[in-house]
XYZ file of C-alpha atoms in Angstrom:
655
model
C 90.138 -67.857 -85.157
C 93.595 -67.383 -86.643
C 96.603 -67.933 -84.337
C 99.953 -66.379 -85.187
C 102.666 -67.912 -83.080
C 105.971 -66.149 -82.693
C 108.672 -67.668 -80.511
C 111.772 -65.734 -79.593
C 115.132 -67.357 -80.141
C 117.464 -68.353 -77.294
C 114.872 -67.785 -74.614
C 115.675 -69.186 -71.140
C 113.791 -72.517 -70.846
C 112.644 -71.840 -67.269
C 110.983 -68.496 -68.227
C 110.042 -69.376 -71.744
C 106.542 -68.315 -72.930
C 105.227 -68.079 -76.429
C 104.140 -64.579 -77.368
C 100.675 -64.763 -78.901
C 98.737 -62.474 -81.147
C 95.157 -63.571 -81.461
C 93.120 -62.179 -84.313
C 89.373 -62.729 -84.084
C 87.203 -62.122 -87.103
C 83.594 -62.664 -87.990
C 82.490 -64.609 -91.001
C 80.305 -63.153 -93.708
C 77.311 -61.108 -92.624
C 74.406 -63.113 -91.367
C 76.547 -65.989 -90.096
C 76.348 -67.056 -86.449
C 78.234 -64.814 -84.112
C 81.720 -66.026 -83.211
C 82.441 -66.509 -79.567
C 84.114 -63.530 -77.965
C 87.510 -64.254 -76.330
C 87.373 -64.669 -72.570
C 90.124 -62.467 -71.154
C 91.669 -63.866 -68.024
C 94.464 -61.273 -68.076
C 93.084 -57.791 -67.758
C 96.438 -56.181 -68.507
C 96.129 -56.548 -72.249
C 98.421 -54.108 -74.026
C 95.758 -52.884 -76.426
C 92.361 -53.801 -77.748
C 90.653 -52.330 -80.787
C 86.977 -51.304 -80.732
C 84.226 -53.598 -82.031
C 82.497 -52.017 -84.996
C 78.840 -53.006 -85.516
C 77.686 -53.170 -89.079
C 74.185 -53.955 -90.228
C 72.935 -54.548 -93.719
C 69.550 -53.193 -94.799
C 68.653 -56.590 -96.102
C 68.733 -57.891 -92.535
C 66.543 -55.215 -91.016
C 63.533 -57.495 -91.060
C 63.592 -61.141 -90.242
C 67.229 -61.271 -89.191
C 68.360 -63.920 -86.800
C 67.801 -62.105 -83.544
C 65.931 -62.294 -80.344
C 62.746 -60.545 -81.413
C 61.753 -59.794 -77.848
C 64.559 -57.278 -77.619
C 64.108 -55.748 -81.041
C 66.684 -54.655 -83.589
C 67.998 -51.190 -83.249
C 67.894 -48.668 -86.075
C 71.589 -47.888 -85.976
C 73.758 -50.925 -85.252
C 71.574 -54.022 -85.503
C 71.942 -57.533 -84.224
C 74.022 -58.878 -87.106
C 77.533 -57.663 -86.777
C 80.723 -57.603 -88.748
C 83.160 -57.408 -85.877
C 86.409 -55.917 -86.963
C 89.492 -57.716 -85.751
C 90.139 -57.776 -82.072
C 93.888 -57.896 -81.619
C 95.160 -59.043 -78.280
C 98.793 -59.017 -77.294
C 99.477 -60.516 -73.897
C 102.700 -59.382 -72.372
C 102.181 -56.293 -70.264
C 104.781 -55.893 -67.576
C 103.480 -56.087 -64.023
C 104.678 -54.264 -60.944
C 107.104 -56.997 -59.900
C 109.307 -56.481 -62.900
C 108.052 -59.659 -64.580
C 106.005 -60.066 -67.689
C 102.615 -61.734 -67.688
C 102.296 -65.382 -68.686
C 101.658 -65.198 -72.439
C 105.160 -63.958 -73.067
C 107.367 -63.419 -70.064
C 111.132 -63.193 -69.665
C 112.750 -61.939 -66.490
C 114.757 -58.797 -67.193
C 115.843 -57.699 -63.719
C 119.669 -57.586 -64.033
C 120.342 -59.321 -67.322
C 120.342 -56.483 -69.842
C 122.045 -58.668 -72.445
C 118.682 -60.320 -73.214
C 117.522 -57.298 -75.204
C 120.569 -57.383 -77.453
C 120.098 -61.064 -78.237
C 116.441 -60.576 -79.175
C 116.454 -57.380 -81.243
C 115.309 -59.098 -84.441
C 112.322 -60.955 -82.918
C 111.196 -57.784 -81.148
C 111.513 -55.796 -84.344
C 109.529 -58.462 -86.199
C 106.732 -58.312 -83.611
C 106.571 -54.503 -83.799
C 106.406 -54.577 -87.606
C 103.691 -57.232 -87.456
C 101.705 -55.149 -84.938
C 101.973 -52.047 -87.108
C 100.778 -54.028 -90.141
C 97.787 -55.353 -88.277
C 96.884 -51.872 -87.057
C 97.116 -50.564 -90.615
C 94.946 -53.388 -91.940
C 92.439 -52.880 -89.101
C 92.119 -49.150 -89.847
C 91.587 -49.896 -93.531
C 88.829 -52.431 -92.812
C 87.105 -50.094 -90.358
C 87.040 -47.267 -92.893
C 85.583 -49.567 -95.529
C 82.962 -51.154 -93.302
C 82.171 -47.847 -91.595
C 80.804 -46.520 -94.884
C 78.787 -49.703 -95.271
C 77.325 -49.156 -91.824
C 75.996 -45.722 -92.769
C 74.411 -46.988 -95.933
C 73.131 -50.271 -94.643
C 71.959 -49.659 -91.116
C 68.474 -48.444 -91.963
C 65.415 -50.677 -91.965
C 64.039 -52.000 -95.202
C 61.348 -49.662 -96.533
C 58.596 -50.846 -98.865
C 59.098 -49.253 -102.274
C 55.616 -47.799 -102.329
C 55.595 -46.516 -98.753
C 57.617 -43.346 -99.279
C 54.601 -41.105 -98.815
C 53.317 -42.715 -95.618
C 53.951 -41.226 -92.191
C 54.440 -44.559 -90.464
C 57.719 -45.934 -91.810
C 61.148 -44.761 -90.725
C 62.757 -43.751 -93.988
C 66.437 -43.082 -94.497
C 67.439 -40.647 -97.232
C 70.826 -40.673 -98.935
C 73.530 -40.503 -96.330
C 75.451 -37.328 -95.605
C 77.826 -36.237 -92.876
C 76.139 -35.966 -89.494
C 74.691 -32.503 -88.875
C 75.192 -31.038 -85.416
C 73.837 -27.627 -84.487
C 74.666 -27.876 -80.781
C 77.946 -29.769 -80.593
C 78.983 -28.254 -77.263
C 75.714 -29.159 -75.543
C 75.862 -32.661 -76.999
C 79.300 -33.191 -75.458
C 78.061 -31.917 -72.107
C 75.015 -34.167 -72.323
C 77.177 -37.173 -73.135
C 79.437 -36.570 -70.127
C 76.535 -36.000 -67.733
C 74.672 -39.092 -68.920
C 77.820 -41.193 -68.568
C 78.171 -40.049 -64.950
C 74.519 -40.840 -64.166
C 74.443 -44.209 -65.910
C 75.184 -46.292 -62.834
C 73.659 -43.991 -60.222
C 70.331 -44.504 -58.517
C 67.511 -43.416 -60.819
C 65.920 -40.375 -59.195
C 64.116 -39.271 -62.353
C 60.520 -38.256 -61.762
C 59.479 -37.724 -65.375
C 58.402 -41.371 -65.553
C 55.458 -40.267 -63.414
C 52.798 -37.564 -63.535
C 54.072 -34.668 -61.399
C 50.617 -33.533 -60.267
C 48.389 -35.785 -58.149
C 45.253 -33.947 -59.325
C 45.544 -35.831 -62.624
C 44.420 -39.058 -60.944
C 41.184 -37.462 -59.735
C 39.710 -37.304 -63.243
C 37.970 -40.484 -64.431
C 36.412 -41.502 -67.792
C 32.655 -41.086 -67.915
C 31.681 -40.101 -71.462
C 29.685 -43.341 -71.721
C 27.666 -42.564 -68.626
C 23.921 -42.112 -69.147
C 22.312 -38.884 -67.979
C 18.632 -38.160 -67.575
C 19.068 -34.869 -69.386
C 20.610 -36.538 -72.440
C 18.136 -36.542 -75.325
C 17.570 -39.965 -76.821
C 17.222 -40.909 -80.451
C 14.347 -39.257 -82.350
C 11.326 -41.364 -83.195
C 11.767 -40.560 -86.851
C 14.979 -39.969 -88.805
C 15.271 -36.925 -91.055
C 17.348 -38.878 -93.567
C 20.780 -40.374 -94.103
C 24.201 -38.805 -93.724
C 27.091 -40.225 -95.713
C 30.685 -39.235 -94.989
C 33.775 -39.829 -97.099
C 36.697 -38.853 -94.855
C 40.066 -37.832 -96.220
C 43.565 -37.840 -94.729
C 45.265 -40.548 -92.722
C 44.233 -42.586 -89.713
C 44.052 -39.727 -87.227
C 42.271 -37.242 -89.493
C 39.740 -39.939 -90.347
C 39.169 -40.689 -86.673
C 38.289 -37.046 -85.989
C 35.995 -36.972 -89.026
C 34.118 -40.089 -87.828
C 33.359 -38.638 -84.402
C 32.407 -35.250 -85.839
C 30.025 -37.062 -88.199
C 28.427 -38.855 -85.229
C 27.807 -35.490 -83.550
C 26.369 -33.944 -86.752
C 24.065 -36.941 -87.289
C 22.719 -36.484 -83.775
C 22.370 -32.731 -84.274
C 20.307 -33.200 -87.454
C 18.319 -36.220 -86.196
C 19.767 -38.261 -89.037
C 20.859 -41.846 -89.591
C 24.574 -42.236 -90.122
C 25.882 -44.548 -92.814
C 29.197 -46.095 -91.739
C 31.820 -43.606 -92.952
C 33.957 -44.353 -95.998
C 37.611 -43.460 -96.372
C 38.781 -41.694 -99.508
C 41.716 -43.183 -101.379
C 44.558 -40.700 -101.540
C 47.575 -40.622 -103.821
C 49.487 -39.408 -100.783
C 48.470 -42.139 -98.336
C 47.935 -44.856 -100.973
C 45.820 -46.910 -98.612
C 42.603 -48.628 -99.737
C 41.576 -49.466 -96.132
C 37.964 -48.878 -95.181
C 36.243 -48.563 -91.799
C 35.927 -52.312 -91.235
C 39.622 -52.856 -91.987
C 40.623 -50.693 -89.036
C 37.711 -50.530 -86.567
C 35.209 -53.101 -85.325
C 31.977 -52.169 -87.134
C 29.464 -54.062 -84.985
C 31.070 -52.875 -81.760
C 30.948 -49.257 -82.988
C 27.251 -49.548 -83.849
C 26.422 -51.289 -80.573
C 28.116 -48.702 -78.334
C 26.298 -45.811 -80.041
C 22.918 -47.514 -80.567
C 21.218 -45.488 -77.808
C 22.433 -42.203 -79.282
C 22.028 -42.451 -83.058
C 20.963 -44.943 -85.709
C 23.834 -46.330 -87.759
C 23.575 -48.508 -90.870
C 26.272 -50.088 -92.980
C 24.770 -49.059 -96.311
C 22.100 -46.828 -97.785
C 18.721 -48.526 -98.207
C 18.210 -49.949 -101.745
C 15.761 -47.267 -102.852
C 18.328 -44.495 -102.244
C 21.396 -46.156 -103.747
C 20.594 -45.263 -107.400
C 20.274 -41.536 -106.629
C 22.746 -39.164 -108.265
C 23.633 -37.236 -105.134
C 25.868 -34.750 -106.903
C 23.182 -33.908 -109.472
C 20.660 -33.487 -106.671
C 22.896 -30.870 -105.049
C 23.381 -32.748 -101.800
C 27.101 -33.415 -102.208
C 28.735 -31.149 -99.629
C 32.468 -30.492 -99.858
C 34.800 -28.670 -97.518
C 34.306 -25.593 -99.676
C 30.604 -25.570 -98.739
C 31.159 -25.716 -94.967
C 33.421 -23.301 -93.154
C 36.220 -24.691 -91.031
C 35.247 -25.161 -87.368
C 31.584 -24.628 -88.297
C 29.005 -24.004 -85.567
C 25.809 -26.051 -85.100
C 23.739 -23.217 -86.617
C 25.711 -23.531 -89.863
C 24.516 -27.121 -90.244
C 20.948 -26.372 -89.281
C 20.609 -23.526 -91.777
C 22.551 -24.939 -94.726
C 22.492 -28.745 -94.441
C 19.226 -29.637 -92.725
C 16.982 -28.229 -95.537
C 18.839 -30.359 -98.111
C 18.532 -33.423 -95.878
C 14.780 -32.945 -95.422
C 14.279 -32.394 -99.143
C 16.379 -35.232 -100.554
C 16.575 -37.651 -97.602
C 20.335 -37.994 -98.023
C 23.416 -35.760 -97.940
C 27.004 -36.730 -98.626
C 29.915 -34.958 -96.885
C 32.993 -35.270 -99.066
C 36.277 -34.692 -97.228
C 34.817 -33.452 -93.951
C 38.090 -32.370 -92.393
C 37.728 -30.279 -89.224
C 34.284 -29.080 -90.235
C 32.766 -28.974 -86.763
C 33.980 -26.526 -84.141
C 34.444 -27.385 -80.483
C 32.597 -24.426 -79.011
C 29.845 -23.497 -78.685
C 28.316 -26.952 -78.762
C 25.549 -28.486 -76.616
C 26.983 -30.632 -73.787
C 25.277 -33.817 -74.986
C 26.907 -33.484 -78.442
C 30.291 -32.819 -76.869
C 29.817 -35.917 -74.719
C 28.825 -37.936 -77.766
C 32.056 -36.957 -79.502
C 34.026 -38.217 -76.518
C 32.014 -41.420 -76.355
C 32.743 -42.054 -80.021
C 36.480 -41.397 -79.785
C 37.285 -43.006 -76.447
C 34.733 -45.838 -76.315
C 33.190 -46.726 -79.680
C 36.245 -46.869 -81.954
C 38.074 -50.116 -81.240
C 40.733 -51.519 -83.525
C 40.015 -54.790 -85.291
C 41.456 -57.972 -83.779
C 44.264 -58.188 -86.331
C 45.604 -54.782 -85.261
C 45.073 -55.513 -81.562
C 46.962 -58.797 -81.794
C 50.034 -57.388 -83.549
C 49.890 -54.247 -81.400
C 50.077 -56.425 -78.307
C 52.990 -58.355 -79.800
C 54.745 -55.060 -80.503
C 54.462 -53.987 -76.862
C 55.672 -57.378 -75.616
C 58.800 -57.031 -77.755
C 59.700 -53.784 -76.002
C 58.415 -54.396 -72.508
C 59.171 -57.595 -70.656
C 57.124 -57.382 -67.500
C 53.517 -56.445 -66.918
C 51.374 -56.243 -63.861
C 47.624 -56.361 -64.294
C 46.588 -54.730 -67.607
C 45.633 -51.095 -67.247
C 42.362 -49.635 -68.466
C 44.336 -47.979 -71.247
C 45.713 -51.333 -72.398
C 42.298 -52.999 -72.336
C 40.660 -50.274 -74.406
C 43.297 -50.361 -77.122
C 44.189 -54.060 -77.108
C 41.025 -55.772 -75.871
C 41.585 -59.415 -74.961
C 45.163 -59.157 -76.236
C 46.184 -56.761 -73.454
C 49.454 -58.263 -72.160
C 50.008 -59.233 -68.557
C 51.842 -61.831 -66.520
C 51.210 -63.315 -63.125
C 53.453 -62.558 -60.119
C 54.910 -66.084 -60.427
C 56.406 -65.102 -63.779
C 57.932 -61.953 -62.385
C 61.401 -63.411 -61.925
C 61.372 -65.111 -65.299
C 60.754 -61.972 -67.332
C 63.821 -60.012 -68.401
C 64.496 -56.774 -70.175
C 63.175 -53.257 -69.646
C 60.033 -52.852 -67.589
C 59.219 -49.483 -69.148
C 59.847 -47.477 -72.299
C 59.406 -44.027 -73.746
C 57.585 -43.431 -77.036
C 58.637 -40.487 -79.182
C 56.698 -38.927 -82.047
C 59.425 -37.089 -83.913
C 57.937 -34.776 -86.530
C 60.855 -34.123 -88.857
C 59.531 -35.172 -92.252
C 60.786 -33.525 -95.443
C 57.471 -31.800 -96.198
C 57.286 -30.327 -92.701
C 60.919 -29.226 -92.792
C 60.527 -27.633 -96.238
C 57.277 -25.860 -95.404
C 58.701 -24.326 -92.227
C 61.271 -22.219 -94.160
C 63.689 -22.718 -91.262
C 67.413 -23.401 -91.371
C 68.581 -26.705 -89.888
C 72.341 -26.368 -90.255
C 72.709 -28.452 -93.406
C 74.394 -25.762 -95.482
C 73.834 -24.840 -99.125
C 73.020 -28.393 -100.182
C 70.146 -28.613 -97.736
C 68.917 -25.131 -98.616
C 68.768 -25.912 -102.345
C 67.155 -29.315 -101.743
C 64.370 -27.835 -99.634
C 63.814 -25.007 -102.125
C 63.396 -27.575 -104.896
C 60.932 -29.526 -102.758
C 58.862 -26.398 -102.116
C 58.777 -25.575 -105.813
C 57.230 -28.970 -106.568
C 54.963 -29.542 -103.576
C 54.036 -26.084 -102.276
C 53.374 -23.764 -105.230
C 50.805 -21.779 -103.247
C 53.362 -21.153 -100.530
C 55.825 -19.898 -103.138
C 53.234 -17.469 -104.523
C 52.391 -16.220 -101.052
C 56.048 -15.630 -100.262
C 56.405 -13.466 -103.384
C 53.708 -11.118 -102.118
C 54.701 -10.928 -98.446
C 57.526 -9.588 -96.351
C 60.117 -12.324 -95.829
C 60.799 -13.592 -92.324
C 64.343 -14.764 -91.644
C 64.986 -18.353 -90.508
C 66.458 -16.957 -87.285
C 63.249 -15.070 -86.543
C 61.114 -18.113 -87.389
C 63.064 -20.148 -84.867
C 62.609 -17.478 -82.197
C 58.866 -17.562 -82.828
C 58.794 -21.333 -82.237
C 57.801 -22.177 -85.816
C 60.608 -24.610 -86.571
C 60.174 -28.389 -86.166
C 62.436 -29.858 -83.500
C 65.381 -31.765 -84.925
C 66.359 -35.212 -83.598
C 69.352 -33.509 -81.971
C 67.100 -31.065 -80.088
C 64.791 -33.890 -79.006
C 67.768 -35.819 -77.612
C 68.984 -32.777 -75.667
C 65.538 -32.349 -74.103
C 65.454 -35.990 -72.982
C 69.002 -35.701 -71.625
C 68.079 -32.558 -69.685
C 65.135 -34.425 -68.179
C 67.524 -37.106 -66.951
C 66.568 -40.088 -69.100
C 69.494 -42.493 -69.047
C 71.320 -43.769 -72.159
C 69.907 -47.288 -71.702
C 66.315 -45.984 -71.931
C 64.353 -47.910 -74.534
C 62.767 -45.461 -76.963
C 60.057 -46.362 -79.466
C 60.143 -44.030 -82.479
C 56.706 -43.555 -84.005
C 57.049 -44.006 -87.746
C 57.965 -41.016 -89.810
C 60.241 -40.028 -92.659
C 63.186 -38.531 -90.844
C 64.596 -35.901 -93.172
C 68.325 -36.480 -93.603
C 68.097 -40.096 -92.495
C 70.638 -41.639 -90.152
C 72.999 -38.666 -90.572
C 70.316 -36.566 -88.875
C 69.626 -39.270 -86.310
C 73.309 -39.693 -85.379
C 73.305 -37.051 -82.590
C 70.208 -38.719 -81.125
C 71.503 -42.282 -81.278
C 74.881 -41.213 -79.894
C 73.059 -40.412 -76.643
C 70.236 -42.969 -76.867
C 71.231 -46.091 -78.822
C 68.238 -48.223 -77.746
C 65.978 -46.830 -80.453
C 63.381 -49.172 -81.939
C 60.463 -49.002 -84.377
C 57.759 -51.415 -85.428
C 59.925 -52.329 -88.428
C 62.786 -53.383 -86.155
C 60.626 -55.094 -83.538
C 58.411 -57.138 -85.855
C 59.510 -59.675 -88.425
C 58.783 -59.305 -92.122
C 56.114 -62.014 -91.917
C 54.420 -60.235 -89.003
C 54.397 -56.971 -90.931
C 53.311 -58.528 -94.224
C 49.517 -58.269 -93.615
C 49.941 -54.508 -93.126
C 52.089 -53.824 -96.167
C 50.602 -51.101 -98.379
C 48.075 -50.207 -95.640
C 49.542 -47.071 -94.113
C 46.571 -46.377 -91.837
C 46.767 -49.847 -90.331
C 50.490 -49.405 -89.769
C 49.756 -46.020 -88.173
C 47.335 -47.812 -85.822
C 50.290 -49.853 -84.512
C 52.169 -46.627 -83.820
C 49.085 -45.246 -82.087
C 48.973 -48.271 -79.780
C 52.716 -48.201 -79.014
C 52.601 -44.478 -78.194
C 49.364 -44.503 -76.195
C 50.368 -47.467 -73.997
C 53.947 -46.301 -73.377
C 55.146 -45.396 -69.898
C 56.060 -41.911 -71.132
C 54.984 -40.258 -74.374
C 57.094 -37.422 -75.797
C 56.032 -35.258 -78.708
C 57.951 -32.648 -80.660
C 54.944 -30.967 -82.277
C 51.792 -30.446 -80.241
C 49.831 -29.617 -83.407
C 50.234 -33.121 -84.807
C 47.014 -35.153 -85.046
C 48.725 -38.312 -83.776
C 50.268 -36.497 -80.820
C 46.966 -34.792 -80.018
C 44.892 -37.979 -80.095
C 47.484 -40.053 -78.225
C 47.874 -37.464 -75.472
C 44.071 -37.266 -75.177
C 43.821 -41.055 -74.811
C 46.483 -41.026 -72.113
C 44.664 -38.262 -70.243
C 41.317 -40.053 -70.492
C 42.424 -43.584 -69.587
C 45.769 -42.984 -67.862
C 44.331 -42.583 -64.350
C 47.014 -40.007 -63.622
C 49.831 -42.436 -64.442
C 50.506 -41.722 -68.118
C 52.787 -38.685 -68.373
C 53.139 -36.776 -71.628
C 56.072 -34.472 -72.436
C 55.228 -31.376 -74.511
C 58.164 -29.067 -75.275
C 57.299 -25.424 -75.890
C 59.168 -24.737 -79.130
C 59.372 -20.988 -78.561
C 60.808 -21.344 -75.056
C 63.150 -24.130 -76.145
C 64.458 -21.972 -79.003
C 65.286 -19.212 -76.509
C 67.147 -21.683 -74.305
C 69.088 -23.233 -77.196
C 70.047 -19.800 -78.547
C 72.491 -19.661 -75.605
C 74.076 -22.992 -76.500
C 77.603 -21.551 -76.760
C 77.681 -20.271 -73.186
C 74.925 -21.892 -71.117
C 76.006 -24.281 -68.379
C 74.514 -27.746 -68.295
C 72.872 -27.292 -64.896
C 71.189 -24.105 -66.080
C 70.104 -25.764 -69.318
C 68.723 -28.712 -67.353
C 66.757 -26.512 -64.939
C 65.172 -24.395 -67.676
C 64.147 -27.393 -69.788
C 62.632 -29.171 -66.776
C 60.597 -26.124 -65.804
C 59.330 -25.864 -69.386
C 58.158 -29.491 -69.415
C 56.652 -29.354 -65.925
C 54.550 -26.333 -66.858
C 53.179 -28.260 -69.832
C 52.110 -31.076 -67.474
C 49.905 -28.954 -65.242
C 46.408 -30.292 -64.718
C 44.084 -27.896 -66.517
C 40.517 -27.963 -67.734
C 39.900 -27.823 -71.469
C 39.892 -24.225 -72.632
C 37.195 -22.765 -74.873
C 37.683 -23.795 -78.482
C 40.282 -26.409 -77.596
C 40.095 -29.921 -79.014
C 38.071 -32.257 -76.854
C 39.985 -35.180 -78.394
C 43.273 -33.773 -77.102
C 42.035 -32.274 -73.840
C 39.123 -34.376 -72.576
C 39.482 -33.124 -69.013
C 36.101 -31.378 -68.898
C 32.627 -32.157 -67.456
C 31.313 -33.408 -70.808
C 33.961 -36.151 -71.035
C 35.388 -36.870 -67.614
C 34.191 -36.845 -64.024
C 36.190 -35.542 -61.100
C 36.197 -37.890 -58.140
């Protein structure tokens, strides 16, 4: 701390006080935080704002309290700009406060004697203000460039790391609504929390219980003799592979075949060499399904040398229609299986429809997804640690926690209740605003010509088929696309929805990993309303994340756990595989106490189209009605995903 002491000349000894200007500065970044001044006099003349600056090099493993987590924008290591304090504000009695005080009631000659010292103080104050503004402008630019978490150099294609692109000015499409939201949230910050979106609005949800693992007399058992072996090489990321595994279980049962533990294809997009045993517990999977189908880890030795492709039993996605029916497999696949004793499904993405399907096969799918697939202990352990860093207090572990975290499900005894600190609940958000999704949508997101040209260039490289299709079709304007609900929600729109639902600014929000297009400039409207934004990269240390580096599917499993076990889960795209599977898990195991927020993009676009005139109360009412309608307790509709909507007789039982 630097102390500049200025003493006026010829001051009356009885009233003499030294005027003090205290300038507090931080040391270099990463050093211990300097003590903040304790202000006994609340009548300070002025006080500059603290500016929080975080370097990207400190995003992992910085000196912080890991139980709280480091925020994306404005981390725990700060460069506090100078805090200038001048004590000497005049009080109501006509006297100055103690730091510098001279009685000026009737003696006006004092001012004339002290013109020079006063002028010196004013010049000094102006200089300090000028220096402070200069430092803020310099460090402010550093904050934009250095506040993002460290991203592995080879993880740019994964969907589980928050990536920050080159920084640009913050983009706001709804500035007026943002201001209204900010004012309303500020008013509600210290009021009693009457928000009901932390809970399921419909009591009927608690009447549905998991029962896909229940044994029925009508369920056919395993055949006495297997027709052969089914091999599956699943493509995509964690969630696509999960769907492929459970579809393969159903197909193996349909064809009376033995399933070889599925393999995962290596993709230049995902760049993850993980196999089944790296993500899921193999023996547990086989044990849970042993009464339904035979499962082996490898082909028997006498079949391994076979050239499956030459034999004509390699089946790609081109050979099986999307959402195929059981008859398609019986007529086209079963003859090959009986002839060659082995078939190999390559890819196998969404190649089994949901209806019509025999009830026992539908139930087997649910049993696979909700009971048989358990994450390996390594993922469970770090997933549990991740939740503990966000959430400080637990009652008895829920069924949802036990299924996903096993013996690592967190919980504390009532005696520890008063010891625990921090938030007791959090919201998880899956924000789908990646560059590929943004570019493919053909929508306008308010970024001007630069953004338009950048997205056009991306489409030229990554979506040549889309470009060809656009040449031969009638163009649809970005405005019309937005009206139709085909545009991904921006971070700004997501923040406005949460604000309309009444979530307070201090709400802890876990952001499921994704490449946010536009980086922190795009996130700025969101973090201006909700600063407590955390990710697995900011909650876990570099050493804790190290075993998962270069394994995108394993990292995605951590996001799956954080989203599924959250107190509230919010999605911005209901078509996302992660959002679908997470919401299904919460329905199946949530016992009516795991609310999910699903915005209707078409309805939201209509509401936001009135952003220049709509009142906040009207905006709030319309958004709440939209969300509440999406939370209604409904049975799975025909053709709908049983993984996303398990509320049906084949998966769940109504009590």
